[in-house]
Coordinates of C-alpha atoms in Angstrom, one line a residue:
M152 CA 14.6 3.2 -8.7
I153 CA 18.1 4.6 -9.4
A154 CA 17.9 7.0 -6.5
T155 CA 16.6 4.2 -4.2
Y156 CA 19.3 1.9 -5.2
T157 CA 22.0 4.5 -4.8
L158 CA 20.7 5.8 -1.4
S159 CA 20.3 2.2 -0.1
R160 CA 24.0 1.8 -0.2
F161 CA 24.1 4.3 2.7
V162 CA 20.7 3.9 4.5
A163 CA 18.0 1.2 4.9
V164 CA 16.0 0.5 1.7
E165 CA 12.8 1.8 3.3
L166 CA 14.4 5.2 4.2
A167 CA 16.2 5.3 0.8
R168 CA 12.8 4.8 -0.9
A169 CA 11.2 7.6 1.1
I170 CA 14.0 10.0 0.2
A171 CA 13.8 8.9 -3.4
F172 CA 10.1 9.7 -3.5
W173 CA 10.8 13.4 -3.0
I174 CA 13.5 13.4 -5.6
A175 CA 11.2 11.6 -8.1
A176 CA 8.2 13.8 -7.3
S177 CA 10.1 17.0 -7.7
S178 CA 11.8 16.0 -11.0
N179 CA 8.5 14.6 -12.4
W180 CA 6.8 17.8 -11.6
W181 CA 9.4 19.7 -13.6
F182 CA 9.2 17.4 -16.6
N183 CA 5.4 17.3 -16.5
R184 CA 5.3 21.1 -16.3
H185 CA 7.6 21.7 -19.1
F186 CA 7.0 18.8 -21.5
T187 CA 4.0 16.5 -20.8
F188 CA 1.4 19.3 -20.0
D189 CA 3.5 22.2 -21.4
Q190 CA 2.5 24.7 -18.7
A191 CA 5.7 26.4 -17.8
L192 CA 4.1 29.8 -17.8
S193 CA 0.5 28.8 -16.7
R194 CA 0.5 29.2 -13.0
P195 CA 2.9 30.1 -10.2
S196 CA 5.4 27.2 -10.0
V197 CA 5.4 26.9 -6.2
Q198 CA 1.6 26.5 -6.1
Q199 CA 1.7 23.9 -8.9
W200 CA 4.7 22.1 -7.3
L201 CA 2.8 21.9 -4.0
Q202 CA -0.3 20.5 -5.7
F203 CA 1.9 18.0 -7.6
L204 CA 3.5 16.9 -4.3
S205 CA 0.0 16.5 -2.8
A206 CA -1.1 14.4 -5.7
S207 CA 2.1 12.4 -5.6
C208 CA 1.4 11.6 -1.9
V209 CA -2.0 10.2 -2.9
G210 CA -0.3 8.1 -5.6
F211 CA 2.3 7.0 -3.1
L212 CA -0.3 5.2 -1.0
P213 CA -1.1 2.5 -3.5
N214 CA 2.6 2.5 -4.6
W215 CA 3.8 1.8 -1.0
G216 CA 0.9 -0.5 -0.2
C217 CA 1.6 -2.7 -3.2
Y218 CA 5.3 -2.8 -2.2
W219 CA 4.5 -3.6 1.4
L220 CA 2.3 -6.5 0.4
L221 CA 4.9 -7.9 -1.9
M222 CA 7.6 -7.6 0.7
N223 CA 5.5 -9.1 3.5
T224 CA 3.4 -11.9 1.9
G225 CA 6.1 -14.5 1.2
L226 CA 6.0 -14.0 -2.5
E227 CA 9.8 -13.7 -2.6
Q228 CA 10.2 -17.4 -1.8
A229 CA 7.6 -18.3 -4.5
T230 CA 9.6 -16.4 -7.1
T231 CA 13.0 -17.8 -6.3
S232 CA 12.7 -20.6 -8.8
L233 CA 11.3 -18.3 -11.5
I234 CA 13.9 -15.6 -11.3
P235 CA 17.4 -16.7 -12.3
I236 CA 19.2 -14.1 -10.0
D237 CA 19.8 -13.8 -6.4
S238 CA 16.3 -12.8 -5.5
A239 CA 17.1 -12.1 -1.8
M240 CA 19.4 -9.3 -3.0
W241 CA 17.2 -7.9 -5.7
W242 CA 13.7 -8.6 -4.4
P243 CA 13.2 -5.2 -2.6
Y244 CA 13.9 -3.5 -6.0
L245 CA 11.8 -5.9 -8.1
A246 CA 8.9 -5.5 -5.6
M247 CA 8.9 -1.8 -6.3
V248 CA 7.9 -2.2 -10.0
P249 CA 4.2 -3.0 -9.7
G250 CA 3.7 -0.3 -7.1
I251 CA 5.5 2.2 -9.3
V252 CA 3.2 1.4 -12.2
L253 CA 0.1 1.6 -10.0
G254 CA 1.2 4.9 -8.4
M255 CA 2.2 6.3 -11.8
G256 CA -1.4 5.8 -13.1
V257 CA -2.9 7.5 -10.0
N258 CA -0.4 10.4 -10.4
F259 CA -1.2 10.9 -14.1
I260 CA -4.9 11.0 -13.5
L261 CA -4.6 13.5 -10.7
S262 CA -2.1 15.6 -12.6
D263 CA -4.3 15.6 -15.7
R264 CA -7.5 16.5 -13.9
W265 CA -6.2 18.7 -11.0
V266 CA -2.6 19.8 -11.0
F267 CA -2.1 20.7 -14.7
R268 CA -5.8 21.4 -15.6
L269 CA -6.1 24.6 -17.6
A270 CA -8.1 27.3 -15.9
V271 CA -11.4 27.8 -17.8
M272 CA -12.0 31.4 -18.7
R273 CA -15.6 32.6 -18.1

């Protein structure tokens, strides 16, 4: 969200979010490779990074879909009385949160079962 917010100062929020996706996917791959799944030496990094980007693209679909629905269903007006801030200004960023959580779940499952799966020796 930080990258999206920072980039949105210079480009439209949608473009900022698309660029931030690549920043987040690449940094998440590095952290997952070195810490979460501890596979820094397991497979060639380029191959694993490309697999992670592919998995992240799959996770991006529900992420973006949820965001699109929240941005285009009139829910912003319904939350105006519930959120004590200028929701018109912050709604694009608040609407990202449920999609991020949904995409994160999909990404973790794909990472665990495909990208960072240890090769079984036969």
